[in-house]
Structure formats: structure tokens, C-alpha cells
Tab-separated table of C-alpha atoms in Angstrom:
chain	number	residue	atom	x	y	z
L	1	MET	CA	8.402	-28.901	9.175
L	2	VAL	CA	9.513	-32.288	10.347
L	3	GLY	CA	13.084	-33.398	10.657
L	4	PRO	CA	14.328	-36.940	9.933
L	5	ASN	CA	13.458	-38.136	13.455
L	6	GLY	CA	10.012	-36.551	13.474
L	7	ASN	CA	11.170	-33.641	15.621
L	8	GLU	CA	10.462	-29.984	15.069
L	9	SER	CA	12.796	-28.294	12.621
L	10	SER	CA	13.425	-24.758	11.476
L	11	ALA	CA	12.019	-23.618	8.159
L	12	THR	CA	14.481	-23.305	5.278
L	13	HIS	CA	12.007	-22.323	2.592
L	14	PHE	CA	8.311	-21.872	1.856
L	15	ILE	CA	6.160	-22.713	-1.154
L	16	LEU	CA	4.005	-19.960	-2.677
L	17	ILE	CA	1.129	-21.607	-4.518
L	18	GLY	CA	-0.202	-18.545	-6.346
L	19	LEU	CA	-3.893	-19.052	-7.122
L	20	PRO	CA	-5.114	-22.367	-5.648
L	21	GLY	CA	-7.247	-24.285	-8.119
L	22	TRP	CA	-6.261	-21.994	-10.993
L	23	GLU	CA	-2.797	-23.402	-11.670
L	24	ARG	CA	-3.504	-23.949	-15.375
L	25	ALA	CA	-4.876	-20.438	-15.848
L	26	GLN	CA	-2.094	-18.695	-13.928
L	27	PHE	CA	0.141	-18.391	-17.004
L	28	TRP	CA	-2.478	-16.341	-18.859
L	29	LEU	CA	-3.646	-14.403	-15.810
L	30	ALA	CA	-0.070	-13.203	-15.359
L	31	PHE	CA	-0.311	-11.069	-18.520
L	32	PRO	CA	-3.045	-8.673	-17.263
L	33	LEU	CA	-1.421	-8.631	-13.817
L	34	CYS	CA	1.935	-7.744	-15.353
L	35	SER	CA	0.238	-5.025	-17.440
L	36	LEU	CA	-1.335	-3.547	-14.315
L	37	TYR	CA	2.042	-3.634	-12.569
L	38	LEU	CA	3.714	-1.795	-15.452
L	39	ILE	CA	0.888	0.780	-15.448
L	40	ALA	CA	1.360	1.260	-11.699
L	41	VAL	CA	5.124	1.742	-11.976
L	42	LEU	CA	4.913	4.028	-15.023
L	43	GLY	CA	2.041	6.077	-13.568
L	44	ASN	CA	3.653	6.617	-10.181
L	45	LEU	CA	7.088	7.382	-11.647
L	46	THR	CA	5.390	9.937	-13.919
L	47	ILE	CA	3.798	11.594	-10.885
L	48	ILE	CA	7.178	11.711	-9.126
L	49	TYR	CA	8.861	13.179	-12.223
L	50	ILE	CA	6.196	15.850	-12.701
L	51	VAL	CA	6.223	16.950	-9.055
L	52	ARG	CA	10.007	17.032	-8.986
L	53	THR	CA	10.463	19.044	-12.210
L	54	GLU	CA	7.500	21.419	-11.913
L	55	HIS	CA	8.425	24.116	-9.394
L	56	SER	CA	4.818	25.287	-9.066
L	57	LEU	CA	4.007	21.854	-7.584
L	58	HIS	CA	6.550	22.129	-4.773
L	59	GLU	CA	3.748	22.401	-2.238
L	60	PRO	CA	2.874	20.098	0.684
L	61	MET	CA	-0.051	18.394	-1.069
L	62	TYR	CA	2.037	17.405	-4.092
L	63	ILE	CA	5.104	16.464	-2.065
L	64	PHE	CA	2.961	14.102	0.006
L	65	LEU	CA	1.572	12.737	-3.277
L	66	CYS	CA	5.148	12.185	-4.446
L	67	MET	CA	5.845	10.212	-1.239
L	68	LEU	CA	2.691	8.155	-1.785
L	69	SER	CA	3.744	7.367	-5.355
L	70	GLY	CA	7.205	6.269	-4.224
L	71	ILE	CA	5.710	3.935	-1.625
L	72	ASP	CA	3.279	2.512	-4.201
L	73	VAL	CA	6.145	1.698	-6.572
L	74	LEU	CA	8.079	-0.054	-3.800
L	75	ILE	CA	5.136	-1.975	-2.361
L	76	SER	CA	4.046	-3.342	-5.744
L	77	THR	CA	7.647	-4.165	-6.704
L	78	SER	CA	8.143	-6.069	-3.448
L	79	SER	CA	5.610	-8.685	-4.539
L	80	MET	CA	4.830	-8.570	-8.267
L	81	PRO	CA	8.162	-9.825	-9.764
L	82	LYS	CA	8.027	-12.968	-7.597
L	83	MET	CA	4.354	-13.390	-8.427
L	84	MET	CA	5.152	-13.249	-12.152
L	85	ALA	CA	7.907	-15.841	-11.626
L	86	ILE	CA	5.338	-18.139	-9.963
L	87	PHE	CA	2.761	-17.741	-12.730
L	88	TRP	CA	5.103	-17.916	-15.713
L	89	PHE	CA	8.006	-20.110	-14.590
L	90	ASN	CA	6.453	-22.099	-11.708
L	91	SER	CA	9.135	-20.647	-9.394
L	92	THR	CA	7.148	-21.298	-6.236
L	93	THR	CA	10.016	-21.693	-3.738
L	94	ILE	CA	11.087	-18.746	-1.594
L	95	GLN	CA	13.893	-19.026	0.945
L	96	PHE	CA	13.027	-18.414	4.593
L	97	ASP	CA	15.141	-15.246	4.949
L	98	ALA	CA	13.885	-13.880	1.608
L	99	CYS	CA	10.340	-14.477	2.828
L	100	LEU	CA	11.056	-12.497	6.002
L	101	VAL	CA	12.532	-9.619	3.983
L	102	GLN	CA	9.511	-9.548	1.679
L	103	MET	CA	7.136	-9.727	4.637
L	104	PHE	CA	8.894	-6.848	6.404
L	105	ALA	CA	8.938	-4.740	3.230
L	106	ILE	CA	5.220	-5.223	2.512
L	107	HIS	CA	4.050	-4.560	6.069
L	108	SER	CA	6.394	-1.642	6.754
L	109	LEU	CA	5.548	0.052	3.433
L	110	SER	CA	1.849	-0.379	4.262
L	111	GLY	CA	2.453	1.410	7.572
L	112	MET	CA	4.311	4.196	5.762
L	113	GLU	CA	1.474	4.603	3.256
L	114	SER	CA	-1.069	4.859	6.060
L	115	THR	CA	1.015	7.588	7.720
L	116	VAL	CA	1.340	9.539	4.465
L	117	LEU	CA	-2.418	9.317	3.877
L	118	LEU	CA	-2.920	10.723	7.381
L	119	ALA	CA	-0.463	13.541	6.619
L	120	MET	CA	-2.364	14.312	3.404
L	121	ALA	CA	-5.622	14.492	5.379
L	122	PHE	CA	-3.986	16.912	7.832
L	123	ASP	CA	-2.789	19.010	4.880
L	124	ARG	CA	-6.338	19.212	3.506
L	125	TYR	CA	-7.687	20.075	6.959
L	126	VAL	CA	-5.269	22.977	7.432
L	127	ALA	CA	-5.728	24.209	3.844
L	128	ILE	CA	-9.536	24.289	4.120
L	129	CYS	CA	-10.178	25.030	7.792
L	130	HIS	CA	-7.194	27.327	8.440
L	131	PRO	CA	-6.074	28.555	4.999
L	132	PHE	CA	-4.135	31.576	6.284
L	133	ARG	CA	-2.011	29.359	8.537
L	134	HIS	CA	-1.284	26.704	5.927
L	135	ALA	CA	1.997	28.206	4.719
L	136	THR	CA	3.333	28.561	8.262
L	137	VAL	CA	2.103	25.219	9.615
L	138	LEU	CA	3.193	23.007	6.699
L	139	THR	CA	6.554	24.398	5.674
L	140	LEU	CA	8.748	22.332	3.349
L	141	PRO	CA	11.222	21.383	6.138
L	142	ARG	CA	8.287	20.237	8.272
L	143	VAL	CA	6.873	18.229	5.374
L	144	ALA	CA	10.275	16.531	4.982
L	145	LYS	CA	10.291	15.676	8.696
L	146	ILE	CA	6.806	14.180	8.381
L	147	GLY	CA	8.067	12.021	5.514
L	148	MET	CA	11.003	10.819	7.600
L	149	ALA	CA	8.659	10.137	10.513
L	150	ALA	CA	6.489	8.002	8.209
L	151	VAL	CA	9.516	5.907	7.214
L	152	VAL	CA	10.749	5.493	10.791
L	153	ARG	CA	7.290	4.702	12.123
L	154	GLY	CA	6.551	2.076	9.470
L	155	ALA	CA	9.919	0.368	9.875
L	156	ALA	CA	9.913	0.495	13.688
L	157	LEU	CA	6.400	-0.930	14.036
L	158	MET	CA	7.104	-3.861	11.710
L	159	ALA	CA	10.703	-4.619	12.777
L	160	PRO	CA	9.653	-7.143	15.495
L	161	LEU	CA	7.540	-9.230	13.087
L	162	PRO	CA	10.447	-11.082	11.384
L	163	ILE	CA	12.000	-11.658	14.822
L	164	PHE	CA	8.762	-13.161	16.125
L	165	ILE	CA	8.556	-15.420	13.060
L	166	LYS	CA	12.206	-16.509	13.254
L	167	ARG	CA	11.823	-17.750	16.831
L	168	LEU	CA	9.020	-20.136	15.837
L	169	PRO	CA	9.574	-23.837	15.038
L	170	PHE	CA	7.872	-25.183	11.906
L	171	CYS	CA	6.783	-28.810	11.753
L	172	ARG	CA	3.713	-28.566	9.560
L	173	SER	CA	3.294	-27.847	5.871
L	174	ASN	CA	5.530	-25.175	4.377
L	175	ILE	CA	2.919	-24.179	1.779
L	176	LEU	CA	1.678	-20.581	1.999
L	177	SER	CA	-1.755	-19.714	0.692
L	178	HIS	CA	-0.715	-16.483	-1.051
L	179	SER	CA	1.559	-15.379	-3.861
L	180	TYR	CA	3.789	-13.530	-1.406
L	181	CYS	CA	4.733	-13.662	2.278
L	182	LEU	CA	2.334	-12.176	4.819
L	183	HIS	CA	2.800	-12.324	8.579
L	184	GLN	CA	-0.720	-13.678	9.122
L	185	ASP	CA	-0.104	-16.465	6.632
L	186	VAL	CA	3.391	-17.501	7.754
L	187	MET	CA	2.673	-17.638	11.484
L	188	LYS	CA	-0.194	-20.112	10.962
L	189	LEU	CA	2.316	-22.723	9.766
L	190	ALA	CA	4.161	-22.748	13.113
L	191	CYS	CA	3.750	-25.678	15.500
L	192	ALA	CA	4.129	-23.515	18.623
L	193	ASP	CA	2.159	-20.942	20.563
L	194	ILE	CA	1.646	-17.922	18.277
L	195	ARG	CA	-0.250	-15.748	20.753
L	196	VAL	CA	2.635	-13.254	20.867
L	197	ASN	CA	2.423	-12.861	17.085
L	198	ILE	CA	-1.344	-12.482	17.178
L	199	ILE	CA	-1.296	-9.934	20.010
L	200	TYR	CA	1.473	-7.873	18.429
L	201	GLY	CA	-0.307	-7.971	15.072
L	202	LEU	CA	-3.450	-6.616	16.733
L	203	ILE	CA	-1.440	-3.909	18.498
L	204	VAL	CA	0.097	-2.806	15.193
L	205	ILE	CA	-3.244	-2.752	13.377
L	206	ILE	CA	-4.962	-0.778	16.152
L	207	SER	CA	-2.109	1.664	16.850
L	208	ALA	CA	-1.247	2.296	13.208
L	209	ILE	CA	-3.995	1.527	10.705
L	210	GLY	CA	-6.868	1.886	13.185
L	211	LEU	CA	-5.611	5.146	14.672
L	212	ASP	CA	-4.735	6.620	11.270
L	213	SER	CA	-8.128	5.810	9.757
L	214	LEU	CA	-9.858	7.258	12.823
L	215	LEU	CA	-7.864	10.503	12.610
L	216	ILE	CA	-8.499	10.757	8.861
L	217	SER	CA	-12.244	10.349	9.450
L	218	PHE	CA	-12.148	12.974	12.199
L	219	SER	CA	-10.260	15.432	9.961
L	220	TYR	CA	-12.892	15.060	7.251
L	221	LEU	CA	-15.681	15.663	9.741
L	222	LEU	CA	-14.014	18.962	10.601
L	223	ILE	CA	-13.522	19.710	6.912
L	224	LEU	CA	-17.176	18.943	6.196
L	225	LYS	CA	-18.278	21.213	9.033
L	226	THR	CA	-16.204	24.081	7.626
L	227	VAL	CA	-17.200	23.503	3.991
L	228	LEU	CA	-20.929	23.534	4.757
L	229	GLY	CA	-20.539	27.140	5.905
L	230	LEU	CA	-19.045	28.278	2.586
L	231	THR	CA	-20.678	29.445	-0.633
L	232	ARG	CA	-21.580	26.826	-3.254
L	233	GLU	CA	-18.660	27.815	-5.454
L	234	ALA	CA	-16.242	27.570	-2.549
L	235	GLN	CA	-17.797	24.245	-1.510
L	236	ALA	CA	-17.262	22.786	-4.974
L	237	LYS	CA	-13.630	23.948	-4.990
L	238	ALA	CA	-12.968	22.563	-1.496
L	239	PHE	CA	-14.578	19.204	-2.279
L	240	GLY	CA	-12.660	19.063	-5.548
L	241	THR	CA	-9.338	19.231	-3.708
L	242	CYS	CA	-10.374	16.331	-1.446
L	243	VAL	CA	-11.863	13.863	-3.940
L	244	SER	CA	-8.533	12.364	-5.029
L	245	HIS	CA	-7.364	11.869	-1.451
L	246	VAL	CA	-10.672	10.289	-0.404
L	247	CYS	CA	-10.360	7.825	-3.303
L	248	ALA	CA	-6.785	7.002	-2.236
L	249	VAL	CA	-7.953	6.429	1.347
L	250	PHE	CA	-10.741	4.053	0.295
L	251	THR	CA	-8.587	2.083	-2.156
L	252	PHE	CA	-5.984	1.530	0.574
L	253	TYR	CA	-8.012	0.937	3.739
L	254	VAL	CA	-10.936	-1.095	2.357
L	255	PRO	CA	-8.777	-3.950	0.906
L	256	PHE	CA	-6.454	-3.826	3.932
L	257	ILE	CA	-9.276	-4.108	6.468
L	258	GLY	CA	-11.021	-6.763	4.378
L	259	LEU	CA	-7.856	-8.857	4.124
L	260	SER	CA	-7.217	-8.552	7.865
L	261	MET	CA	-10.791	-9.651	8.650
L	262	VAL	CA	-10.559	-12.669	6.341
L	263	HIS	CA	-7.297	-13.804	7.945
L	264	ARG	CA	-8.528	-13.223	11.467
L	265	PHE	CA	-12.000	-14.741	11.224
L	266	GLY	CA	-11.862	-16.958	8.140
L	267	LYS	CA	-10.940	-20.642	8.151
L	268	ARG	CA	-7.614	-21.729	6.710
L	269	HIS	CA	-8.322	-23.543	3.477
L	270	ASP	CA	-7.483	-23.184	-0.179
L	271	SER	CA	-9.938	-20.388	-0.825
L	272	LEU	CA	-9.461	-17.870	-3.601
L	273	LEU	CA	-11.086	-15.031	-1.660
L	274	PRO	CA	-8.135	-14.096	0.621
L	275	VAL	CA	-5.679	-14.613	-2.258
L	276	ILE	CA	-7.613	-12.300	-4.572
L	277	MET	CA	-8.029	-9.733	-1.795
L	278	ALA	CA	-4.296	-9.863	-1.071
L	279	ASN	CA	-3.476	-9.204	-4.726
L	280	ILE	CA	-6.003	-6.354	-4.864
L	281	TYR	CA	-4.506	-4.862	-1.707
L	282	LEU	CA	-1.014	-4.619	-3.205
L	283	LEU	CA	-1.856	-3.848	-6.832
L	284	VAL	CA	-5.055	-1.794	-7.098
L	285	PRO	CA	-4.008	1.284	-5.028
L	286	PRO	CA	-0.706	1.740	-6.945
L	287	VAL	CA	-2.651	1.507	-10.229
L	288	LEU	CA	-5.560	3.770	-9.294
L	289	ASN	CA	-3.768	6.524	-7.342
L	290	PRO	CA	-1.830	8.065	-10.271
L	291	ILE	CA	-4.886	7.729	-12.539
L	292	VAL	CA	-7.200	9.447	-10.057
L	293	TYR	CA	-4.737	12.229	-9.251
L	294	GLY	CA	-3.886	12.638	-12.944
L	295	VAL	CA	-7.558	13.051	-13.859
L	296	LYS	CA	-8.746	15.115	-10.878
L	297	THR	CA	-5.730	17.399	-10.314
L	298	LYS	CA	-5.626	20.145	-12.930
L	299	GLN	CA	-1.918	20.981	-12.588
L	300	ILE	CA	-0.831	17.347	-12.942
L	301	ARG	CA	-3.270	16.698	-15.790
L	302	GLN	CA	-1.998	19.686	-17.753
L	303	ARG	CA	1.620	18.653	-17.209
L	304	ILE	CA	0.879	15.092	-18.376
L	305	LEU	CA	-0.832	16.434	-21.503
L	306	ARG	CA	2.199	18.624	-22.219
L	307	LEU	CA	4.493	15.605	-21.807
L	308	LEU	CA	2.343	13.551	-24.169
L	309	HIS	CA	2.263	16.421	-26.685
L	310	VAL	CA	6.050	16.767	-26.623
L	311	THR	CA	6.461	12.987	-26.950
L	312	THR	CA	4.072	12.902	-29.917
L	313	GLN	CA	5.894	15.746	-31.655
L	314	THR	CA	9.287	14.076	-31.047
L	315	SER	CA	8.143	10.732	-32.429
L	316	GLY	CA	6.559	12.439	-35.438
L	317	THR	CA	9.742	14.261	-36.515
């Protein structure tokens, strides 16, 4: 931004425009978005409650699912309340430091989710390819250490991003093209060399998201090789345990990769495509994951039905 003498000045705040060109419709669009957010929070908190209270679910696969649900709650909550404030109350201003905090939270939680999805793929690989070693390889203390490693890895990889943004001078527009703060979006407003930001962003994507997706793909190739040698009944059972995780992988990586490609190769203009993709990236996986796991996982489905039955009986008395 420009100071009173036309010199470069530091940013004090940014403007989040929401959905460019749809300003009049934003008020009504906020209602379905808010409903999806509430479904995401309620669904993921239900998964966490069920896994925590049902002792038969204290296994690596369900503990990793519990971690995934916790991350989904946090990542949707980091953006949706501000988005609702933009759509309903036209509260488009976000302070510079608040923007950095939101940016760090979104990117670090994304890194944590990628790590947990990789851990879940490793769990499926050991359970299917080396079933007799599963209990000794993935003990509960080791699962807890993997969860801590996911948190540390996500936070450590994204910690430099706010520092790289804070060192930049801003003399252009302070209007961001999304409903929340993204590193790719903020750095484009700087009036200085942003090659360090671009290079580090590429390093993070390749070393985290790229490596994780590659290892997940490799684990499923090994799983597929093992499953093809089993009987049809065993094949159906093995594939059944992987369907939910495969859906979670696709709903996370496809929007993330698509959003990254649009920011990297698309032109900066008021286009709805990157905005819609950004909203899908943060909202659709938290909504779909508990639904998919609730439908496809027998133990969780039965527990949810019991909860609904008890709730119905309580309300009827």
C-alpha cells in the first residue's frame, strides 16, 4: 500500500471480498454454507466422541480417523466464521496479524491432514499386507507419536510463511481475492521480489503434499498386489476397509492440487473459479469424511444408530 508521500508502506489490514460479482447473493449463499459447516463440525465431533467412548474402536485405524476429524473441525473453523461475517455482516476487513494467524493455521492444518492420511495409508498397508505384524508395528504409543509428528511437521513446515510475508512491503491494492487468507494470494499483493516465497511454497508442496501423495499411491499399489492374490471374499473385505480412506484422500488432494495449479498458472483477476475451489478445499472434506466413514464403517455406523435410537427414546419420554 502507498503511504502519504507515495512511498512503500507496511500492510495494516486486508480486504476479503468473498465472492466477486456475487455480492448481492452472498447473504443467501451463506445459509447453505453455514449449514454445511455445522454438519462438518457435528459430524466430526460425533466421530471423535464415538471413537473415544467405544473401547472396541481403540485401534490405530480409528485413532487416526479421530485425528483426521479433529483437524477437519479446526481447519473449517479457521475460515468459516470469518466467511459468514463477510457474507452476512459485510465484515470484509481483517487485520494484518490476524490474516497471518489464519494463513498459518490453514496451511499448517493442511500439512497435518496430509500426514495423517499418509499414516492411515500405512496402517492399511500393514493390516492387509502384513496382518500378523500389525499389532506389533502400530502400537498405541507409536500411533500417538505419529500424531505428534504430524502436528510438529505441519507447524514446522509452515512456520516460515508468515515471516516471509511480514518482511514484504505492500504498496498495491490490499484486496484479497478469497474469503480467507492464503499465502499464494497475500504474497501477490507485495511490491517486492517474492521469489523466496514462491520457491519456499514449491518446496513445501513437493516435500509435504507431493511426497505424501506419492507414498500413499505406492502403498496402495502394494495393497493391490497383495489383494489380487486373495480369495474373492477376502478381496471384498480388504477393499471394503480401504474405500473410506481412498475417498478421504481424493476429497483432500484433488481440491488442494487444483487450487495450487490455479494460483500458480492462472491469471490474477476477479474470477470465481479459484474462490469456489478454495471454499471447496476447506469445506467439502470436513463434510464428506464423517459421512463416508459413518456409512462405510460398520462399527461407527452401528454406534451412530444406537446414539440416534437413545436420543429418540429420550425425546419421546
